[in-house]
Amino acid sequence: MERDASYYINHLGLEPHPEGGYFKSTHTSQESIDAFGTTRKLFTSIYFLLGENDVSHFHRLKSDELWYFHGGSPLIIHVIDEKGEYYEHKLGLNIEKGESPQVIVPKNSIFGSSVVHNGAFSLVGCMVSPGFDFDDFELFTQSELLEKYPEHKQVITKMAYEILPE
């Protein structure tokens, strides 16, 4: 039986995420560590879903984020690393076409994601270590990124907000 995005949004209890798409926290470590001058959980994990017209807008975390493919269409993870180099990862199950079922996004990278096929959705899991905290989350506008990375204009205009949502 074919499932659509609304099936997963409703049955998994996903809510809108500020960077785009939908999410739900699934696991938070009981253990904590000292990180970034404060205490953070050892890891956190979420479900994350992008619908056919959604993108996960460019943002940055202070922690590594490991992505796992669960279903739907493959997902492209767009990354501008700390050196300013742009590259893409394809998250999916078609290994012969360059997809991988899991992808790591290194800490301090600027990244976002988009669904490969129009009219489709992607359901993934994301695990962050040290654990996610909104204090460690930075969302970017097009003008902020274009000033620093003008050579990546095409992907920045697709993957960054014109102005930040309130």
Short mmCIF file of N, CA and C in Angstrom, two decimals:
data_model
loop_
_atom_site.label_atom_id
_atom_site.label_comp_id
_atom_site.label_asym_id
_atom_site.label_seq_id
_atom_site.Cartn_x
_atom_site.Cartn_y
_atom_site.Cartn_z
N MET A 1 0.84 -1.18 0.00
CA MET A 1 0.00 0.00 0.00
C MET A 1 0.89 1.25 0.00
N GLU A 2 0.64 2.13 -0.93
CA GLU A 2 1.40 3.38 -1.08
C GLU A 2 0.98 4.38 0.01
N ARG A 3 1.93 4.92 0.72
CA ARG A 3 1.68 5.92 1.77
C ARG A 3 2.14 7.28 1.26
N ASP A 4 1.41 8.33 1.66
CA ASP A 4 1.82 9.68 1.28
C ASP A 4 2.35 10.40 2.52
N ALA A 5 2.83 11.63 2.32
CA ALA A 5 3.43 12.39 3.41
C ALA A 5 2.45 12.60 4.56
N SER A 6 1.19 12.88 4.25
CA SER A 6 0.21 13.15 5.32
C SER A 6 0.02 11.93 6.22
N TYR A 7 0.16 10.73 5.66
CA TYR A 7 0.06 9.52 6.48
C TYR A 7 1.12 9.56 7.59
N TYR A 8 2.37 9.83 7.23
CA TYR A 8 3.46 9.86 8.21
C TYR A 8 3.35 11.06 9.15
N ILE A 9 2.96 12.21 8.63
CA ILE A 9 2.78 13.39 9.48
C ILE A 9 1.76 13.10 10.57
N ASN A 10 0.62 12.50 10.17
CA ASN A 10 -0.45 12.21 11.13
C ASN A 10 -0.10 11.05 12.07
N HIS A 11 0.38 9.94 11.53
CA HIS A 11 0.62 8.75 12.34
C HIS A 11 1.86 8.84 13.23
N LEU A 12 2.83 9.63 12.84
CA LEU A 12 4.02 9.81 13.68
C LEU A 12 3.94 11.06 14.55
N GLY A 13 2.88 11.86 14.37
CA GLY A 13 2.70 13.07 15.17
C GLY A 13 3.73 14.14 14.87
N LEU A 14 4.09 14.30 13.58
CA LEU A 14 5.10 15.28 13.19
C LEU A 14 4.53 16.70 13.24
N GLU A 15 5.39 17.66 13.58
CA GLU A 15 5.01 19.07 13.66
C GLU A 15 5.91 19.90 12.76
N PRO A 16 5.47 21.09 12.32
CA PRO A 16 6.32 21.94 11.47
C PRO A 16 7.64 22.28 12.18
N HIS A 17 8.73 22.29 11.38
CA HIS A 17 10.06 22.63 11.89
C HIS A 17 10.45 24.01 11.37
N PRO A 18 11.13 24.85 12.17
CA PRO A 18 11.49 26.20 11.71
C PRO A 18 12.37 26.23 10.45
N GLU A 19 13.15 25.20 10.20
CA GLU A 19 14.01 25.19 9.00
C GLU A 19 13.25 24.71 7.77
N GLY A 20 12.00 24.23 7.95
CA GLY A 20 11.20 23.66 6.87
C GLY A 20 10.89 22.21 7.17
N GLY A 21 9.83 21.67 6.57
CA GLY A 21 9.47 20.28 6.78
C GLY A 21 8.79 20.06 8.12
N TYR A 22 8.79 18.80 8.55
CA TYR A 22 8.11 18.36 9.76
C TYR A 22 9.04 17.47 10.57
N PHE A 23 8.84 17.45 11.91
CA PHE A 23 9.72 16.64 12.74
C PHE A 23 9.01 16.18 14.00
N LYS A 24 9.62 15.22 14.66
CA LYS A 24 9.21 14.81 16.01
C LYS A 24 10.43 14.24 16.70
N SER A 25 10.67 14.69 17.91
CA SER A 25 11.74 14.13 18.73
C SER A 25 11.38 12.70 19.09
N THR A 26 12.34 11.78 18.91
CA THR A 26 12.06 10.37 19.19
C THR A 26 12.87 9.82 20.34
N HIS A 27 14.11 10.29 20.50
CA HIS A 27 14.96 9.79 21.57
C HIS A 27 15.87 10.91 22.08
N THR A 28 16.05 10.93 23.37
CA THR A 28 17.01 11.82 24.02
C THR A 28 17.80 10.99 25.02
N SER A 29 19.09 11.06 24.93
CA SER A 29 19.96 10.30 25.83
C SER A 29 19.67 10.68 27.28
N GLN A 30 19.74 9.70 28.15
CA GLN A 30 19.63 9.98 29.59
C GLN A 30 20.95 10.56 30.12
N GLU A 31 22.05 10.30 29.39
CA GLU A 31 23.35 10.80 29.80
C GLU A 31 23.60 12.20 29.25
N SER A 32 24.36 12.97 29.99
CA SER A 32 24.72 14.33 29.57
C SER A 32 26.23 14.46 29.55
N ILE A 33 26.70 15.46 28.78
CA ILE A 33 28.13 15.77 28.73
C ILE A 33 28.30 17.28 28.76
N ASP A 34 29.49 17.73 29.07
CA ASP A 34 29.81 19.15 28.98
C ASP A 34 30.21 19.46 27.55
N ALA A 35 29.53 20.41 26.94
CA ALA A 35 29.82 20.81 25.56
C ALA A 35 29.42 22.27 25.38
N PHE A 36 30.23 23.01 24.64
CA PHE A 36 29.92 24.40 24.29
C PHE A 36 29.73 25.28 25.53
N GLY A 37 30.45 24.96 26.59
CA GLY A 37 30.38 25.76 27.80
C GLY A 37 29.14 25.52 28.63
N THR A 38 28.42 24.44 28.37
CA THR A 38 27.21 24.11 29.12
C THR A 38 27.02 22.60 29.12
N THR A 39 25.89 22.14 29.59
CA THR A 39 25.60 20.71 29.61
C THR A 39 24.63 20.37 28.48
N ARG A 40 24.96 19.34 27.71
CA ARG A 40 24.12 18.87 26.61
C ARG A 40 23.88 17.38 26.80
N LYS A 41 22.76 16.91 26.30
CA LYS A 41 22.51 15.47 26.27
C LYS A 41 23.57 14.83 25.36
N LEU A 42 23.91 13.58 25.61
CA LEU A 42 24.91 12.88 24.81
C LEU A 42 24.48 12.81 23.35
N PHE A 43 23.19 12.54 23.11
CA PHE A 43 22.64 12.54 21.74
C PHE A 43 21.14 12.80 21.79
N THR A 44 20.61 13.24 20.66
CA THR A 44 19.17 13.36 20.45
C THR A 44 18.86 12.81 19.06
N SER A 45 17.61 12.39 18.85
CA SER A 45 17.22 11.83 17.56
C SER A 45 15.80 12.27 17.23
N ILE A 46 15.56 12.49 15.93
CA ILE A 46 14.23 12.91 15.46
C ILE A 46 13.85 12.15 14.20
N TYR A 47 12.53 12.11 13.93
CA TYR A 47 12.03 11.85 12.59
C TYR A 47 11.98 13.20 11.90
N PHE A 48 12.27 13.22 10.60
CA PHE A 48 12.21 14.45 9.82
C PHE A 48 11.61 14.12 8.46
N LEU A 49 10.62 14.89 8.05
CA LEU A 49 9.94 14.66 6.78
C LEU A 49 9.92 15.95 5.97
N LEU A 50 10.33 15.83 4.71
CA LEU A 50 10.18 16.94 3.76
C LEU A 50 9.13 16.53 2.76
N GLY A 51 8.16 17.42 2.54
CA GLY A 51 7.13 17.19 1.54
C GLY A 51 7.57 17.67 0.17
N GLU A 52 6.69 17.50 -0.80
CA GLU A 52 7.02 17.78 -2.19
C GLU A 52 7.45 19.22 -2.45
N ASN A 53 6.95 20.18 -1.70
CA ASN A 53 7.29 21.59 -1.95
C ASN A 53 8.19 22.17 -0.85
N ASP A 54 8.66 21.32 0.05
CA ASP A 54 9.47 21.79 1.18
C ASP A 54 10.96 21.72 0.87
N VAL A 55 11.72 22.57 1.52
CA VAL A 55 13.16 22.40 1.62
C VAL A 55 13.52 22.61 3.09
N SER A 56 14.57 21.96 3.50
CA SER A 56 15.16 22.25 4.80
C SER A 56 16.16 23.37 4.53
N HIS A 57 15.85 24.56 5.00
CA HIS A 57 16.65 25.74 4.68
C HIS A 57 18.03 25.67 5.32
N PHE A 58 18.97 26.36 4.68
CA PHE A 58 20.35 26.36 5.16
C PHE A 58 20.43 26.79 6.62
N HIS A 59 21.10 25.96 7.39
CA HIS A 59 21.32 26.21 8.80
C HIS A 59 22.64 25.57 9.23
N ARG A 60 23.03 25.83 10.45
CA ARG A 60 24.29 25.28 10.97
C ARG A 60 24.06 24.80 12.40
N LEU A 61 24.73 23.69 12.72
CA LEU A 61 24.73 23.16 14.08
C LEU A 61 26.17 23.09 14.60
N LYS A 62 26.32 23.16 15.91
CA LYS A 62 27.64 23.01 16.52
C LYS A 62 28.04 21.55 16.65
N SER A 63 27.11 20.63 16.37
CA SER A 63 27.33 19.20 16.54
C SER A 63 27.28 18.49 15.20
N ASP A 64 27.87 17.29 15.15
CA ASP A 64 27.70 16.41 13.99
C ASP A 64 26.24 15.94 13.94
N GLU A 65 25.73 15.74 12.72
CA GLU A 65 24.38 15.21 12.55
C GLU A 65 24.43 14.02 11.59
N LEU A 66 23.93 12.88 12.05
CA LEU A 66 23.89 11.66 11.25
C LEU A 66 22.47 11.46 10.75
N TRP A 67 22.33 11.34 9.42
CA TRP A 67 21.02 11.19 8.76
C TRP A 67 20.83 9.74 8.34
N TYR A 68 19.60 9.22 8.52
CA TYR A 68 19.23 7.86 8.14
C TYR A 68 18.00 7.92 7.23
N PHE A 69 18.04 7.20 6.12
CA PHE A 69 16.90 7.16 5.20
C PHE A 69 15.88 6.14 5.70
N HIS A 70 14.59 6.56 5.74
CA HIS A 70 13.50 5.65 6.14
C HIS A 70 12.55 5.32 5.00
N GLY A 71 12.23 6.30 4.14
CA GLY A 71 11.28 5.99 3.08
C GLY A 71 10.93 7.20 2.23
N GLY A 72 10.15 6.92 1.17
CA GLY A 72 9.77 7.96 0.23
C GLY A 72 10.84 8.13 -0.82
N SER A 73 10.95 9.35 -1.31
CA SER A 73 11.93 9.68 -2.34
C SER A 73 13.29 9.92 -1.71
N PRO A 74 14.37 9.69 -2.47
CA PRO A 74 15.69 10.06 -1.96
C PRO A 74 15.75 11.56 -1.64
N LEU A 75 16.71 11.92 -0.84
CA LEU A 75 16.88 13.29 -0.36
C LEU A 75 18.29 13.75 -0.71
N ILE A 76 18.41 15.00 -1.13
CA ILE A 76 19.73 15.58 -1.34
C ILE A 76 20.05 16.46 -0.14
N ILE A 77 21.20 16.21 0.47
CA ILE A 77 21.68 17.05 1.56
C ILE A 77 22.74 17.97 0.96
N HIS A 78 22.46 19.27 0.97
CA HIS A 78 23.33 20.29 0.40
C HIS A 78 24.22 20.82 1.53
N VAL A 79 25.53 20.83 1.31
CA VAL A 79 26.47 21.20 2.38
C VAL A 79 27.46 22.24 1.86
N ILE A 80 27.66 23.29 2.65
CA ILE A 80 28.79 24.21 2.48
C ILE A 80 29.65 23.99 3.72
N ASP A 81 30.84 23.42 3.51
CA ASP A 81 31.67 23.06 4.66
C ASP A 81 32.40 24.28 5.23
N GLU A 82 33.18 24.05 6.28
CA GLU A 82 33.87 25.16 6.96
C GLU A 82 34.88 25.86 6.06
N LYS A 83 35.35 25.18 5.00
CA LYS A 83 36.28 25.79 4.04
C LYS A 83 35.55 26.57 2.96
N GLY A 84 34.20 26.53 2.95
CA GLY A 84 33.41 27.22 1.95
C GLY A 84 33.15 26.41 0.70
N GLU A 85 33.49 25.12 0.71
CA GLU A 85 33.27 24.26 -0.44
C GLU A 85 31.87 23.66 -0.38
N TYR A 86 31.21 23.61 -1.56
CA TYR A 86 29.86 23.06 -1.65
C TYR A 86 29.92 21.64 -2.18
N TYR A 87 29.12 20.77 -1.59
CA TYR A 87 28.94 19.42 -2.12
C TYR A 87 27.57 18.89 -1.72
N GLU A 88 27.17 17.80 -2.35
CA GLU A 88 25.88 17.17 -2.10
C GLU A 88 26.08 15.71 -1.69
N HIS A 89 25.17 15.26 -0.83
CA HIS A 89 25.05 13.84 -0.50
C HIS A 89 23.66 13.41 -0.94
N LYS A 90 23.54 12.22 -1.52
CA LYS A 90 22.22 11.66 -1.83
C LYS A 90 21.90 10.60 -0.79
N LEU A 91 20.83 10.85 -0.04
CA LEU A 91 20.39 9.94 1.00
C LEU A 91 19.26 9.08 0.44
N GLY A 92 19.47 7.78 0.35
CA GLY A 92 18.48 6.87 -0.20
C GLY A 92 19.02 5.47 -0.26
N LEU A 93 18.29 4.59 -0.92
CA LEU A 93 18.65 3.17 -0.94
C LEU A 93 19.19 2.67 -2.27
N ASN A 94 19.22 3.52 -3.30
CA ASN A 94 19.71 3.08 -4.61
C ASN A 94 21.22 3.33 -4.68
N ILE A 95 21.95 2.41 -4.12
CA ILE A 95 23.40 2.56 -3.98
C ILE A 95 24.08 2.65 -5.34
N GLU A 96 23.55 1.92 -6.33
CA GLU A 96 24.13 1.96 -7.69
C GLU A 96 24.05 3.35 -8.30
N LYS A 97 23.13 4.19 -7.83
CA LYS A 97 22.98 5.56 -8.35
C LYS A 97 23.62 6.58 -7.41
N GLY A 98 24.52 6.12 -6.56
CA GLY A 98 25.26 7.04 -5.70
C GLY A 98 24.56 7.43 -4.42
N GLU A 99 23.47 6.77 -4.08
CA GLU A 99 22.77 7.07 -2.84
C GLU A 99 23.38 6.27 -1.70
N SER A 100 23.20 6.77 -0.49
CA SER A 100 23.68 6.10 0.71
C SER A 100 22.55 6.09 1.73
N PRO A 101 22.36 4.98 2.48
CA PRO A 101 21.29 4.94 3.47
C PRO A 101 21.56 5.77 4.72
N GLN A 102 22.80 6.20 4.91
CA GLN A 102 23.10 7.13 5.99
C GLN A 102 24.22 8.07 5.57
N VAL A 103 24.14 9.30 6.10
CA VAL A 103 25.09 10.36 5.74
C VAL A 103 25.40 11.17 7.00
N ILE A 104 26.67 11.51 7.16
CA ILE A 104 27.07 12.38 8.27
C ILE A 104 27.28 13.80 7.75
N VAL A 105 26.74 14.78 8.47
CA VAL A 105 27.01 16.20 8.18
C VAL A 105 27.89 16.69 9.33
N PRO A 106 29.14 17.07 9.01
CA PRO A 106 30.06 17.49 10.08
C PRO A 106 29.61 18.78 10.77
N LYS A 107 29.93 18.86 12.05
CA LYS A 107 29.62 20.05 12.83
C LYS A 107 30.14 21.30 12.13
N ASN A 108 29.46 22.41 12.34
CA ASN A 108 29.81 23.73 11.81
C ASN A 108 29.66 23.86 10.30
N SER A 109 29.12 22.84 9.64
CA SER A 109 28.79 22.96 8.21
C SER A 109 27.46 23.68 8.07
N ILE A 110 27.30 24.40 6.98
CA ILE A 110 26.01 25.00 6.65
C ILE A 110 25.33 24.00 5.72
N PHE A 111 24.09 23.62 6.05
CA PHE A 111 23.46 22.57 5.25
C PHE A 111 21.94 22.69 5.26
N GLY A 112 21.35 22.06 4.28
CA GLY A 112 19.91 21.95 4.14
C GLY A 112 19.63 20.75 3.26
N SER A 113 18.36 20.49 2.99
CA SER A 113 18.04 19.31 2.18
C SER A 113 16.81 19.56 1.33
N SER A 114 16.71 18.78 0.25
CA SER A 114 15.56 18.87 -0.66
C SER A 114 15.25 17.48 -1.20
N VAL A 115 13.98 17.27 -1.55
CA VAL A 115 13.50 16.00 -2.07
C VAL A 115 13.94 15.87 -3.53
N VAL A 116 14.39 14.68 -3.92
CA VAL A 116 14.89 14.46 -5.27
C VAL A 116 13.78 14.54 -6.32
N HIS A 117 12.64 13.89 -6.07
CA HIS A 117 11.57 13.81 -7.08
C HIS A 117 10.43 14.76 -6.74
N ASN A 118 9.99 15.55 -7.73
CA ASN A 118 8.82 16.41 -7.54
C ASN A 118 7.60 15.55 -7.27
N GLY A 119 6.72 16.04 -6.42
CA GLY A 119 5.50 15.31 -6.11
C GLY A 119 5.70 14.22 -5.09
N ALA A 120 6.88 14.15 -4.48
CA ALA A 120 7.19 13.09 -3.54
C ALA A 120 7.53 13.69 -2.17
N PHE A 121 7.90 12.83 -1.24
CA PHE A 121 8.33 13.24 0.08
C PHE A 121 9.49 12.34 0.49
N SER A 122 10.21 12.76 1.52
CA SER A 122 11.28 11.95 2.10
C SER A 122 11.07 11.88 3.61
N LEU A 123 11.18 10.68 4.16
CA LEU A 123 11.13 10.48 5.60
C LEU A 123 12.49 9.96 6.03
N VAL A 124 13.12 10.70 6.94
CA VAL A 124 14.46 10.36 7.40
C VAL A 124 14.51 10.44 8.92
N GLY A 125 15.60 9.96 9.48
CA GLY A 125 15.90 10.15 10.89
C GLY A 125 17.19 10.93 10.99
N CYS A 126 17.31 11.75 12.03
CA CYS A 126 18.52 12.53 12.25
C CYS A 126 18.93 12.38 13.71
N MET A 127 20.20 12.04 13.93
CA MET A 127 20.75 11.90 15.27
C MET A 127 21.88 12.92 15.42
N VAL A 128 21.82 13.71 16.48
CA VAL A 128 22.79 14.77 16.73
C VAL A 128 23.56 14.45 18.01
N SER A 129 24.89 14.59 17.93
CA SER A 129 25.73 14.35 19.10
C SER A 129 26.89 15.36 19.11
N PRO A 130 27.12 16.09 20.23
CA PRO A 130 26.27 16.21 21.40
C PRO A 130 24.85 16.63 21.01
N GLY A 131 23.90 16.30 21.87
CA GLY A 131 22.48 16.46 21.56
C GLY A 131 22.07 17.84 21.10
N PHE A 132 21.03 17.85 20.26
CA PHE A 132 20.51 19.09 19.69
C PHE A 132 19.96 19.99 20.79
N ASP A 133 20.24 21.28 20.63
CA ASP A 133 19.66 22.33 21.46
C ASP A 133 19.49 23.54 20.56
N PHE A 134 18.35 24.21 20.63
CA PHE A 134 18.13 25.36 19.75
C PHE A 134 19.16 26.47 19.96
N ASP A 135 19.84 26.48 21.11
CA ASP A 135 20.92 27.45 21.32
C ASP A 135 22.09 27.20 20.36
N ASP A 136 22.20 25.99 19.83
CA ASP A 136 23.29 25.62 18.92
C ASP A 136 22.85 25.65 17.45
N PHE A 137 21.67 26.16 17.17
CA PHE A 137 21.05 26.16 15.84
C PHE A 137 21.09 27.57 15.27
N GLU A 138 21.61 27.69 14.05
CA GLU A 138 21.72 29.00 13.39
C GLU A 138 21.11 28.89 12.00
N LEU A 139 20.09 29.68 11.72
CA LEU A 139 19.40 29.72 10.43
C LEU A 139 19.89 30.93 9.66
N PHE A 140 20.03 30.79 8.32
CA PHE A 140 20.63 31.84 7.51
C PHE A 140 19.68 32.42 6.47
N THR A 141 19.92 33.70 6.12
CA THR A 141 19.22 34.33 5.01
C THR A 141 20.10 34.25 3.76
N GLN A 142 19.47 34.46 2.62
CA GLN A 142 20.21 34.47 1.35
C GLN A 142 21.30 35.54 1.38
N SER A 143 20.96 36.74 1.84
CA SER A 143 21.95 37.83 1.80
C SER A 143 23.15 37.53 2.69
N GLU A 144 22.93 36.93 3.85
CA GLU A 144 24.06 36.56 4.73
C GLU A 144 25.01 35.60 4.02
N LEU A 145 24.44 34.57 3.37
CA LEU A 145 25.27 33.56 2.73
C LEU A 145 25.89 34.06 1.43
N LEU A 146 25.14 34.85 0.66
CA LEU A 146 25.68 35.35 -0.61
C LEU A 146 26.86 36.30 -0.38
N GLU A 147 26.83 37.03 0.72
CA GLU A 147 27.95 37.92 1.04
C GLU A 147 29.24 37.12 1.26
N LYS A 148 29.11 35.96 1.89
CA LYS A 148 30.28 35.15 2.22
C LYS A 148 30.63 34.14 1.13
N TYR A 149 29.61 33.62 0.41
CA TYR A 149 29.81 32.55 -0.58
C TYR A 149 29.13 32.89 -1.91
N PRO A 150 29.50 33.98 -2.57
CA PRO A 150 28.82 34.37 -3.81
C PRO A 150 28.93 33.30 -4.91
N GLU A 151 29.98 32.48 -4.86
CA GLU A 151 30.17 31.45 -5.87
C GLU A 151 29.11 30.34 -5.79
N HIS A 152 28.33 30.31 -4.70
CA HIS A 152 27.29 29.29 -4.53
C HIS A 152 25.89 29.89 -4.65
N LYS A 153 25.76 30.96 -5.45
CA LYS A 153 24.51 31.70 -5.56
C LYS A 153 23.32 30.82 -5.92
N GLN A 154 23.48 29.92 -6.88
CA GLN A 154 22.35 29.11 -7.34
C GLN A 154 21.75 28.27 -6.21
N VAL A 155 22.58 27.58 -5.46
CA VAL A 155 22.06 26.73 -4.38
C VAL A 155 21.60 27.58 -3.19
N ILE A 156 22.26 28.68 -2.93
CA ILE A 156 21.86 29.54 -1.81
C ILE A 156 20.47 30.12 -2.05
N THR A 157 20.18 30.58 -3.26
CA THR A 157 18.86 31.15 -3.52
C THR A 157 17.76 30.08 -3.44
N LYS A 158 18.12 28.83 -3.67
CA LYS A 158 17.14 27.75 -3.54
C LYS A 158 16.98 27.31 -2.08
N MET A 159 18.08 27.33 -1.31
CA MET A 159 18.08 26.66 -0.01
C MET A 159 18.09 27.61 1.21
N ALA A 160 18.11 28.91 1.00
CA ALA A 160 18.11 29.84 2.14
C ALA A 160 16.87 30.73 2.08
N TYR A 161 16.40 31.13 3.23
CA TYR A 161 15.27 32.07 3.32
C TYR A 161 15.71 33.43 2.78
N GLU A 162 14.76 34.14 2.16
CA GLU A 162 15.03 35.54 1.79
C GLU A 162 15.13 36.38 3.07
N ILE A 163 14.15 36.19 3.95
CA ILE A 163 14.19 36.77 5.29
C ILE A 163 13.80 35.65 6.26
N LEU A 164 14.29 35.73 7.47
CA LEU A 164 14.01 34.67 8.44
C LEU A 164 12.55 34.71 8.89
N PRO A 165 11.93 33.54 9.06
CA PRO A 165 10.55 33.51 9.58
C PRO A 165 10.53 33.95 11.03
N GLU A 166 9.41 34.48 11.45
CA GLU A 166 9.30 34.92 12.86
C GLU A 166 8.87 33.80 13.74
#
